[in-house]
XYZ file of C-alpha atoms in Angstrom:
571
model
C -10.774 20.878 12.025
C -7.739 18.855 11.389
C -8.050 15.394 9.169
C -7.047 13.335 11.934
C -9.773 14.711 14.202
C -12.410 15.042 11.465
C -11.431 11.393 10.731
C -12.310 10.124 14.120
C -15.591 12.747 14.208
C -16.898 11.177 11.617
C -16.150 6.950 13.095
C -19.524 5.323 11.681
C -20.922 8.151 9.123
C -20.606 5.701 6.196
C -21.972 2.594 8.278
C -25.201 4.926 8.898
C -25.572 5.954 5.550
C -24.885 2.498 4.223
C -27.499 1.232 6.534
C -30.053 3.915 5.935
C -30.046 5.582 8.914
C -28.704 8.565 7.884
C -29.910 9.615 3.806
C -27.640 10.639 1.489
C -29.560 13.695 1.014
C -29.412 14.744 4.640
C -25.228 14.226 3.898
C -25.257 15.839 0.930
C -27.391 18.703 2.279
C -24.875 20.192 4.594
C -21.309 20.890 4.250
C -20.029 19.938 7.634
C -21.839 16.518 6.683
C -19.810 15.831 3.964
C -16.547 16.969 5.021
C -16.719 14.075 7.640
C -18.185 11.598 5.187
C -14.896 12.212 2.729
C -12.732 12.296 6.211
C -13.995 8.939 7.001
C -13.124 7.672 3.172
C -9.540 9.090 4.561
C -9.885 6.254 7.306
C -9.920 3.608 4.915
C -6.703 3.936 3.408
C -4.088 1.742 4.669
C -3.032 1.821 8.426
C 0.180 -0.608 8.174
C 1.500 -1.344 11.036
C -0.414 -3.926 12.811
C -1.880 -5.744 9.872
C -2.870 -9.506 11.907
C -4.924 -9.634 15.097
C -5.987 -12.251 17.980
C -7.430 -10.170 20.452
C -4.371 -7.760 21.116
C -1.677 -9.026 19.891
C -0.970 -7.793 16.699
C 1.500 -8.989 13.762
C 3.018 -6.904 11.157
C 2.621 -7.927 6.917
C 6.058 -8.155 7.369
C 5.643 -11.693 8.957
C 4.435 -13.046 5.954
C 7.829 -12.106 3.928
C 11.111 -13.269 4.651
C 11.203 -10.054 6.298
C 10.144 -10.750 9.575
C 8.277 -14.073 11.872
C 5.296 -13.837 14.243
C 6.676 -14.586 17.694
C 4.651 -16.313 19.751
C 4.604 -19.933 18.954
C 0.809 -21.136 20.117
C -1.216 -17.829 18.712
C -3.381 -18.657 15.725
C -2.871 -15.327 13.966
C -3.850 -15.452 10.231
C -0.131 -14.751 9.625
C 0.445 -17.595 11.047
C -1.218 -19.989 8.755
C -0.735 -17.563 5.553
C 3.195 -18.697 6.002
C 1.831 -22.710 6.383
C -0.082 -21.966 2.866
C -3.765 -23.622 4.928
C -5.455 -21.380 2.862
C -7.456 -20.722 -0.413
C -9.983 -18.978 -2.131
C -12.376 -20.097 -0.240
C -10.498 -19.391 3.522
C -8.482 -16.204 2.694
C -6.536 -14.498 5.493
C -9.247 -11.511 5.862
C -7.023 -9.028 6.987
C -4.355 -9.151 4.135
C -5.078 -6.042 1.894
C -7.527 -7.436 -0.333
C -10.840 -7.461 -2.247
C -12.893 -6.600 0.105
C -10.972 -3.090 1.907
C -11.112 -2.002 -1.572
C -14.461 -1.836 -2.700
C -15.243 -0.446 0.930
C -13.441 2.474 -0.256
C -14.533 2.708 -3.759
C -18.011 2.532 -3.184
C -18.405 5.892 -0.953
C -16.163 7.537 -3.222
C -18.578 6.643 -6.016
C -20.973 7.939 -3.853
C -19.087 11.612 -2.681
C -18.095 12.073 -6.259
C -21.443 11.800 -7.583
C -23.208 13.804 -4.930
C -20.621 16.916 -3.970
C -22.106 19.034 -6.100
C -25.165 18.841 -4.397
C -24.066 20.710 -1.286
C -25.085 23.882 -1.196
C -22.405 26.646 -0.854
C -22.779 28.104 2.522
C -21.511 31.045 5.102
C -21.870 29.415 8.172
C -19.945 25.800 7.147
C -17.602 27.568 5.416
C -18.320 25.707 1.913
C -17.304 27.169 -0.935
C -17.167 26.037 -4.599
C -13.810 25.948 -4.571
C -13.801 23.479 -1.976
C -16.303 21.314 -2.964
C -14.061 20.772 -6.582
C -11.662 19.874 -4.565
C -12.934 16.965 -2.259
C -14.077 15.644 -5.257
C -10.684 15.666 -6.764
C -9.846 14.046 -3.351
C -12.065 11.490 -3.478
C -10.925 10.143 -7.145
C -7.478 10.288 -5.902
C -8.749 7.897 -2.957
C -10.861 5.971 -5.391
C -7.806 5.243 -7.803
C -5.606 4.514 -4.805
C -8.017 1.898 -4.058
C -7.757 1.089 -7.550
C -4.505 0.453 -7.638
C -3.948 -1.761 -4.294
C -6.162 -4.124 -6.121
C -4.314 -4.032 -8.968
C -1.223 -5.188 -7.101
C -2.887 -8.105 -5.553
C -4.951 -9.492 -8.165
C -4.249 -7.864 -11.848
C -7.689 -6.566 -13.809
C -10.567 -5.628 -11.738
C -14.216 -4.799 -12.414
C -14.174 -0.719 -13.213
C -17.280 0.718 -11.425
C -17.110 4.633 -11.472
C -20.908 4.884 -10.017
C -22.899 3.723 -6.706
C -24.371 0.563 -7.057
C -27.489 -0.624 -4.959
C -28.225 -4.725 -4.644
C -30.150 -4.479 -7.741
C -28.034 -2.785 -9.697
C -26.271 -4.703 -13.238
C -23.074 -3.074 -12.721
C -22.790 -5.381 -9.719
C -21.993 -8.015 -12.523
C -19.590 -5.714 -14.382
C -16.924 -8.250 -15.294
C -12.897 -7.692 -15.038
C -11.166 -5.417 -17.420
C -7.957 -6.312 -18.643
C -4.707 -5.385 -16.388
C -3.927 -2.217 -19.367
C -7.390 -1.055 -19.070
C -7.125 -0.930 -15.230
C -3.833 0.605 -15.070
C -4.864 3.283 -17.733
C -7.861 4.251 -15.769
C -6.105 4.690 -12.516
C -3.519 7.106 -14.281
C -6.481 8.736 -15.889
C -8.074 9.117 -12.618
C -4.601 10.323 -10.753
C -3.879 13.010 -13.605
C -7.234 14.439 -12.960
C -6.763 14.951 -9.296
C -3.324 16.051 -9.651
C -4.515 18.855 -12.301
C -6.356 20.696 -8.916
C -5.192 19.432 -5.800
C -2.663 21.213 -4.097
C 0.901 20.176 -4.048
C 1.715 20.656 -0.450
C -0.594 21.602 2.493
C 2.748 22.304 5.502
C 2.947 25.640 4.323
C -0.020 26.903 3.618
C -2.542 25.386 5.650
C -1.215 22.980 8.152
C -4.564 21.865 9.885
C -5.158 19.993 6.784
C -1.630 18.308 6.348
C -2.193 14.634 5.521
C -4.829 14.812 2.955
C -4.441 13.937 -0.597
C -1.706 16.361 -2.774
C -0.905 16.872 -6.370
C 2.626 15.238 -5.286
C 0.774 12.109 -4.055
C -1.310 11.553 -7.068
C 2.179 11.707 -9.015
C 3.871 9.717 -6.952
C 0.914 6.781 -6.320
C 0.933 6.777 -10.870
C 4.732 6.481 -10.439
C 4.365 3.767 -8.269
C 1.296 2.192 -9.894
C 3.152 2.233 -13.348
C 6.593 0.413 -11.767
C 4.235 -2.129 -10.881
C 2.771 -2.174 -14.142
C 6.256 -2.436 -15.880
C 7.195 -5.454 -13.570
C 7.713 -8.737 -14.672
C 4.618 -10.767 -13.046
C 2.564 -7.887 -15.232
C 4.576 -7.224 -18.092
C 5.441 -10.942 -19.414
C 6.036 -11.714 -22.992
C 4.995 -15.658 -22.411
C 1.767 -14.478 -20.040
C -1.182 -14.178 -22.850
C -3.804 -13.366 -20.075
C -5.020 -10.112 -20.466
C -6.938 -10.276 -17.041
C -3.759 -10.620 -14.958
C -1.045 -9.216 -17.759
C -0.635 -6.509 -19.784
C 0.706 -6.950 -23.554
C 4.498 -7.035 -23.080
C 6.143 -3.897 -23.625
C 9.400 -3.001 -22.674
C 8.973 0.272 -23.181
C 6.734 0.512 -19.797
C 9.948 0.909 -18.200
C 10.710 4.196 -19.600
C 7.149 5.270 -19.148
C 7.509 4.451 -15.252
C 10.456 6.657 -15.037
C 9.180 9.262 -16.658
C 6.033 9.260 -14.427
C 8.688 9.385 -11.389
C 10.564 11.736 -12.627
C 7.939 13.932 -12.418
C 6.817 13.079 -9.316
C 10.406 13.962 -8.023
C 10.473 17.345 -9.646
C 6.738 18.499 -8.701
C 7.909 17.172 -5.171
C 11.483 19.248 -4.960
C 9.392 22.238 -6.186
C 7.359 22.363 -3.277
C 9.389 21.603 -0.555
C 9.696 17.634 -0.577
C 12.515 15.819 0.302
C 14.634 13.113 2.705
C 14.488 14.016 6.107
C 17.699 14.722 7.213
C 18.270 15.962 10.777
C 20.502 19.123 11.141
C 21.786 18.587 14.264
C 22.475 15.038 14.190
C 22.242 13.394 10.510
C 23.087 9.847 11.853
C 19.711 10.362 13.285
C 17.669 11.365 10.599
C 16.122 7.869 9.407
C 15.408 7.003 12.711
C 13.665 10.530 13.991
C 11.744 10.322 10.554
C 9.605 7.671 11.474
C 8.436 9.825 14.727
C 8.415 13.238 13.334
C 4.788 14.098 12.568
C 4.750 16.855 10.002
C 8.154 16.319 7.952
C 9.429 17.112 4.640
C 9.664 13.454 3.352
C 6.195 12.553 4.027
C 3.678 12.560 0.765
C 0.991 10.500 2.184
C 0.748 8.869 5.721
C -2.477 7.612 7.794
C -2.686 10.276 10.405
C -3.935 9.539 13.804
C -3.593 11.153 16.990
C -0.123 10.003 19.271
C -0.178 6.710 20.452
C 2.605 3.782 22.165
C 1.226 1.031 19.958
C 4.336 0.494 17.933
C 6.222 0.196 21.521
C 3.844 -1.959 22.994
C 4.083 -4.492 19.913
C 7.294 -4.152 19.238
C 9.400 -4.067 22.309
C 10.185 -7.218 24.718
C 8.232 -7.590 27.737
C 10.426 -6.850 30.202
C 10.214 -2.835 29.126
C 6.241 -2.275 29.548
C 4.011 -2.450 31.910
C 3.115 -6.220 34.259
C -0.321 -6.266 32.591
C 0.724 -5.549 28.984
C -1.441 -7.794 26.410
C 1.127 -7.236 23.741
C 4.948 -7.689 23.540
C 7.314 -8.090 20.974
C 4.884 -10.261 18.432
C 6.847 -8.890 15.046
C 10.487 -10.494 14.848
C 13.292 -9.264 12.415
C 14.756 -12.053 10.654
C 18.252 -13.040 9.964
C 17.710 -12.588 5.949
C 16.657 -9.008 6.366
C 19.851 -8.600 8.785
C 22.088 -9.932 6.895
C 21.306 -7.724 3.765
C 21.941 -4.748 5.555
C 25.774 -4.268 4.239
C 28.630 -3.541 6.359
C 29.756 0.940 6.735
C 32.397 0.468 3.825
C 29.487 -0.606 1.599
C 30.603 -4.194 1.263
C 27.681 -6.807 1.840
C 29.040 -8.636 4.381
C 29.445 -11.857 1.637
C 31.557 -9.459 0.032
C 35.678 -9.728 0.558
C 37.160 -6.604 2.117
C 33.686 -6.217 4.097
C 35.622 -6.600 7.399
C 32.297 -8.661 8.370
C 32.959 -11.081 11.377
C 30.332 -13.694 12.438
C 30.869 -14.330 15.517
C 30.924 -10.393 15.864
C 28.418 -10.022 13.436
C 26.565 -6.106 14.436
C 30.068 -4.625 13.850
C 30.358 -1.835 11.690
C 26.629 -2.054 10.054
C 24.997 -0.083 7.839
C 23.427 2.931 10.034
C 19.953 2.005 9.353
C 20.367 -1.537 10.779
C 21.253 0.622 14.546
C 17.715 2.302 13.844
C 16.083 -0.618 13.042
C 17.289 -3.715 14.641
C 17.255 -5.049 18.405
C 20.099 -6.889 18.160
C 21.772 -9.207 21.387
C 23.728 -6.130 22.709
C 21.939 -3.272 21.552
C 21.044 -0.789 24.114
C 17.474 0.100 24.889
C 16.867 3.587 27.441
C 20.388 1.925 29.115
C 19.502 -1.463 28.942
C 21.286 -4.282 27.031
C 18.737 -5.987 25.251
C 19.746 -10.103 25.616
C 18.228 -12.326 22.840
C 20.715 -15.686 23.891
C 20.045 -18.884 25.206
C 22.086 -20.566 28.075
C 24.039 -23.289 25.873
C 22.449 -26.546 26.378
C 23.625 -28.871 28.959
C 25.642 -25.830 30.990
C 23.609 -24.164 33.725
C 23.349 -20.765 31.789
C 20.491 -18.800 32.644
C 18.694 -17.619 28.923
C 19.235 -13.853 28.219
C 16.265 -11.239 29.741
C 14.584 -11.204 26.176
C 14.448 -14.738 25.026
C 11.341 -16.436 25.553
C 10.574 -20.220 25.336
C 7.462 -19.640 24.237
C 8.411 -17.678 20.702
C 10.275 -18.603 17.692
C 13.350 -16.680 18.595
C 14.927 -15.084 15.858
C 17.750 -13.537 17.699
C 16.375 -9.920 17.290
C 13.266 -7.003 17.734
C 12.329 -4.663 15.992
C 13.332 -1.411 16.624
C 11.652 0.683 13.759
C 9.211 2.623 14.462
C 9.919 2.892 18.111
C 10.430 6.385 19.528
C 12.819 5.315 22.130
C 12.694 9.008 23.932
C 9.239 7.262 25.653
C 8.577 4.978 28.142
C 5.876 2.714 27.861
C 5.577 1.827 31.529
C 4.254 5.311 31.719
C 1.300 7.690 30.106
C 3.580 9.073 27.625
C 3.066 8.963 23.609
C 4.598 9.642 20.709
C 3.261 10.231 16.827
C 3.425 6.496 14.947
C 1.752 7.741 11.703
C 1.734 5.527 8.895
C 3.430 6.676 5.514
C 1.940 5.179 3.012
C 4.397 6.935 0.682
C 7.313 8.966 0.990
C 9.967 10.867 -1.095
C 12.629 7.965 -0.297
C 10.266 5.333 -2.034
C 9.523 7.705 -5.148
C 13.741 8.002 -5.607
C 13.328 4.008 -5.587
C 10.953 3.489 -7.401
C 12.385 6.033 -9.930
C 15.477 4.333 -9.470
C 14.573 0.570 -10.547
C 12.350 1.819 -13.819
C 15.889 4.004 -14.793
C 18.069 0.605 -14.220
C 15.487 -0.867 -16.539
C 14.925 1.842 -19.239
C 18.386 2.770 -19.976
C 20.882 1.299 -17.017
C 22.751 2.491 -14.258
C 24.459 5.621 -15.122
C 22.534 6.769 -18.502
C 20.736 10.237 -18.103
C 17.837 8.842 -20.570
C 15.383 11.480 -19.741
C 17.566 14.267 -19.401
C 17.134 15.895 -16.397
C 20.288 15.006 -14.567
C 19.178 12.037 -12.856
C 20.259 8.496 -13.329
C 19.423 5.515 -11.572
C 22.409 5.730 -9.677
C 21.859 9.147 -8.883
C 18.631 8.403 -7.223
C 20.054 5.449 -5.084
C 22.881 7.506 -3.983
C 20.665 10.189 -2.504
C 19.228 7.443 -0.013
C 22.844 6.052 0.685
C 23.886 9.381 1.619
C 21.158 10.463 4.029
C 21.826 6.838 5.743
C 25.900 7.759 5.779
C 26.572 4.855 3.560
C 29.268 5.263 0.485
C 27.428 5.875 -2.580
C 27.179 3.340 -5.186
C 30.352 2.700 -7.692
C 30.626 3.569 -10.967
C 30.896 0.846 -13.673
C 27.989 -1.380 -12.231
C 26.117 -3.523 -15.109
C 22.467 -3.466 -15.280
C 21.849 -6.874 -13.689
C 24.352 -5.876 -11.020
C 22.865 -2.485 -10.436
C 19.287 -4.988 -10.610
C 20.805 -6.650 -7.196
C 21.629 -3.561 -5.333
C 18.486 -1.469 -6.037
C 16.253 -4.244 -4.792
C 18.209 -4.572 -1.628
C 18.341 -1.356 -1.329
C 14.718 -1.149 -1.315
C 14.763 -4.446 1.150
C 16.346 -1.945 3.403
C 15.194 1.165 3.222
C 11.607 0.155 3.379
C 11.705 -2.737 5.674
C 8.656 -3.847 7.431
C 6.790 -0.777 5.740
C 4.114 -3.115 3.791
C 6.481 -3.411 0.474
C 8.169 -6.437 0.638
C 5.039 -8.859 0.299
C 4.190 -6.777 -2.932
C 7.904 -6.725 -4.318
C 8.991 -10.290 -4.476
C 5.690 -11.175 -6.163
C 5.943 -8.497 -8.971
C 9.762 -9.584 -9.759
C 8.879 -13.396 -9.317
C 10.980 -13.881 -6.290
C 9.563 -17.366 -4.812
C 12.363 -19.050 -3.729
C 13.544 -16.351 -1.321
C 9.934 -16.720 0.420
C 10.002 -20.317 1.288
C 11.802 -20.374 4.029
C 13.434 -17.842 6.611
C 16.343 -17.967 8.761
C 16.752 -17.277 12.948
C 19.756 -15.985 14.693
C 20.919 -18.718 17.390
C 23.257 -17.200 20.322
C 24.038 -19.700 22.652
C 26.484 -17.961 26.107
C 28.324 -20.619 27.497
C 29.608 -20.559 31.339
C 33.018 -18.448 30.850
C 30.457 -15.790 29.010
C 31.586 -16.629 25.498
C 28.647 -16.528 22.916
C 28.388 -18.221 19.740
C 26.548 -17.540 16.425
C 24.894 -20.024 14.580
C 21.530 -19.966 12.135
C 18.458 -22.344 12.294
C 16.145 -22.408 9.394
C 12.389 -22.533 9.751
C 10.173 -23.661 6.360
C 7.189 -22.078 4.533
C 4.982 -22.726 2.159
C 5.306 -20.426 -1.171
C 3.356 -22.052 -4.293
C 4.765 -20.409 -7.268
C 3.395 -18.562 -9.489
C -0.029 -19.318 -7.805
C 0.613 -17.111 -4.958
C 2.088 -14.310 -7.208
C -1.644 -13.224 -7.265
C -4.097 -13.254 -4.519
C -7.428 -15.061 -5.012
C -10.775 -13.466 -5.452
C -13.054 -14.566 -2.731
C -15.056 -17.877 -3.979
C -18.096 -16.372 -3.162
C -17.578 -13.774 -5.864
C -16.315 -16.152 -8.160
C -19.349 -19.119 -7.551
C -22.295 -16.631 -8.643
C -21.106 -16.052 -11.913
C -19.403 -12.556 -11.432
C -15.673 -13.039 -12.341
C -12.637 -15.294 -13.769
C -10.486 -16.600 -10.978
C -6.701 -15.974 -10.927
C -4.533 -18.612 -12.437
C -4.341 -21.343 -10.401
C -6.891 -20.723 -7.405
């Protein structure tokens, strides 16, 4: 049986052993038990995507960068007041990744590690010792992913490698510092990595989308960028709890943990998806293709129109549709993709016009933007507004009742479907994929040694890795000569761009200290007057971004009240 089916199989196996309706030694007693316990540890791991819910309309993490704005104006999603900063320690937006999805994880890994042995080999499940060592090796991996998401969000955490009852004192095991977190998740990622597979599409398919050699490399690679990054690695932050002792030298150990994540992955059949038959393509098709080369990690679920329902304006699904359209692009993330000479469009020479201002765009912005023009299964989507005072009729797509940004998103949406109808399409979530390891590679190189130095040996310079992306997306590769605070700039929108609305953006600007560019967003006005003429203008709509208090999330009061841990500065 397939993850994705043994994950749904096994919907409510940890909720019944939690609650004691089903004994841990009845799970650990039979090897079909198990393999749906672990499975449903698999279900925990992020699902991105639709992140903020009122009833069923969804809103992307996205929404609470500069990235993107929730639509609708009167729905109270938690997004919603995240952005207006009405919140605290005490009324924390419950569906942000947080303290609370991670220990939900943790704790039945605890439990699966501790009890695996236990199940007896047998015949007729198929168990063997072989397997058993390595769903164990699986379920560290998934412990230290957990791991490290709360790293990310709130610096040292409590390190609990056992199950815990309500009467047990590790409950009250205080925070280790932000070094001693990091090193145990790398301990823990090494360990699975030393016996997991590297790549399951070749050799046994029904299983592709559980945990890899490859992913454990690339999740340390990732872990230790953070780790290197300035809101962690400050020489004037003291705090051990949300720091680690300043090192420059993290850097270097970040890229070298990429780099080999980048050469395990290339030796066993890793890489950008590229389309053969239609390159131009391949970014967009990659986001719909369910088994692909570039994947290391995704959520896998069965096929589904959920990104087209939320995505897409009204006017293409069905009359009783609860959802439409609820995640907007906004005009900062579509104004950092650069022009197809490689120029941003602030740039001279960029040809850039702005009252033509989709001309000519980086490829990636077609496969991810609705833009006022753009076509949609023949359509012309219209995001203007009939100039005031004229008798201009609004365009199909803008509503009165959203905060119009001028644009939809288009990522994610396999545009071959039509959601009027029954049909469906694979939306799996990647959690991680070769393209981020070559950035994330990319930025520690800048910082180790600089643009174009080959510091490690192996051929592969921080430019080299940002040119690999540029080329799949038919963009000009970097030039030569760039300093390291230049090169800085362009790997971080890079990143911006390549990764947009895939869950990175909220994490990045807080790990490089970026406040400013989250206090405000800006909308794309397009006003058609009566001879058809349409003009471009930008509105600018406030948030609330307390610096450096919000670099960190809070812990939840309640865990802070009864004695249990230290706050984060400033909560």
């Amino acid at each position: 049986m397939g993850l994705s089916a043994c994950q749904q199989d096994g919907v409510g196996l940890l909720d019944k052993a939690e609650s004691g309706d089903m004994t841990e030694e009845k799970i650990f007693s039979d090897g079909i038990y198990a393999r749906k316990y672990i499975a449903n540890v698999y279900s925990r791991l992020p699902k991105g995507y639709a992140r903020f819910s009122f009833a069923k309309t969804p809103v992307y993490l996205g929404c609470c960068t500069d990235e993107g704005q929730q639509g609708p104006i009167g729905m109270l999603t938690q997004a919603l007041w995240f952005n207006e900063g009405t919140w605290n320690a005490v009324n924390i937006p419950t569906e942000l990744p947080g303290w609370a999805q991670g220990w939900t994880s943790i704790r039945p890994a605890n439990t699966f590690i501790q009890n695996i042995d236990k199940v007896p080999v047998n015949v007729q499940t198929g168990m063997t010792e072989e397997e058993k060592k390595r769903l164990k090796e699986e379920a560290r991996f998934l412990r230290a992913f957990a791991y490290a998401d709360l790293a990310r969000s709130y610096g040292g955490v409590p390190i609990i490698n056992i199950p815990l009852n309500s009467s047990s004192p590790e409950l009250y095991t205080p925070r280790s510092t932000f070094d001693e977190t990091i090193k145990y998740i790398v301990e823990q990622l090494d360990s699975a990595a030393m016996v997991l597979p590297a790549n399951y599409r070749f050799t046994e398919p029904e299983e592709y989308g559980r945990a890899t050699s490859v992913a454990a490399k690339a999740i340390k690679g990732r872990t230790l960028l953070y780790a290197a990054r300035p809101l962690f690695n400050d020489p004037q932050n003291t705090n051990r709890i949300v720091a680690g002792e300043y090192d420059e030298g993290k850097w270097r150990v970040a890229a070298e943990a990429n780099a080999e994540a980048i050469k395990l992955a290339e030796a066993n059949g890793y890489g950008l998806h590229i389309e053969a038959k239609d390159k131009k393509s391949s970014y967009e098709k990659f986001f719909v293709t369910r088994v692909n080369d570039e994947v290391i990690l995704s959520y896998m679920k069965p096929q589904d129109k959920n990104c087209e329902l939320r995505q897409l304006p009204k006017r293409f699904l069905a009359a009783n549709s609860a959802v439409a359209g609820y995640s907007l692009p906004t005009l900062d993330l579509v104004d950092d993709y650069e022009m197809k000479n490689g120029k941003s469009i602030h740039e001279a020479g960029s040809g850039y016009n702005e009252q033509d201002p989709y001309k000519n765009r980086d490829q990636r912005f077609y496969a991810s933007i609705f833009y006022n023009g753009a076509d949609y299964r023949g359509q012309k989507i219209e995001t203007f507004r009939g100039k005031a005072g004229t008798k201009v009729v609004d365009g199909k797509d803008y509503n009165s009742t959203y905060v119009n940004t001028g644009f939809y998103l288009r990522k994610f949406v396999d545009v071959t479907i039509d959601p009027k109808k029954s049909e469906l399409a694979d939306h799996n979530y990647p959690i991680i994929r070769y393209a981020e390891v070559l950035l994330n590679y990319a930025e520690a190189m800048n910082e180790a040694f600089g643009p174009e130095v080959d510091g490690l040996g192996n051929g592969k310079t921080a430019k080299w890795a940002i040119d690999q992306i540029r080329d799949r997306a038919m963009q000009p590769a970097l030039p030569s000569g760039l300093g390291k605070d230049e090169m800085r700039t362009r790997i971080k929108r890079e990143r911006r761009i390549e990764l947009a609305f895939e869950e990175h953006r909220f994490w990045d600007v807080r790990h490089w200290k970026d406040a400013d560019s989250q206090k405000q967003v800006w909308l794309q006005v397009i006003e058609k007057d009566e001879k058809g003429k349409l003009t471009y203008s930008r509105e600018k709509r406030n948030r609330v971004f307390e610096a450096p208090k919000m670099f960190l999330m809070p812990i939840p009061f309640e865990q802070v009240a009864n004695g249990s841990y230290e706050q984060n500065p400033g909560w």
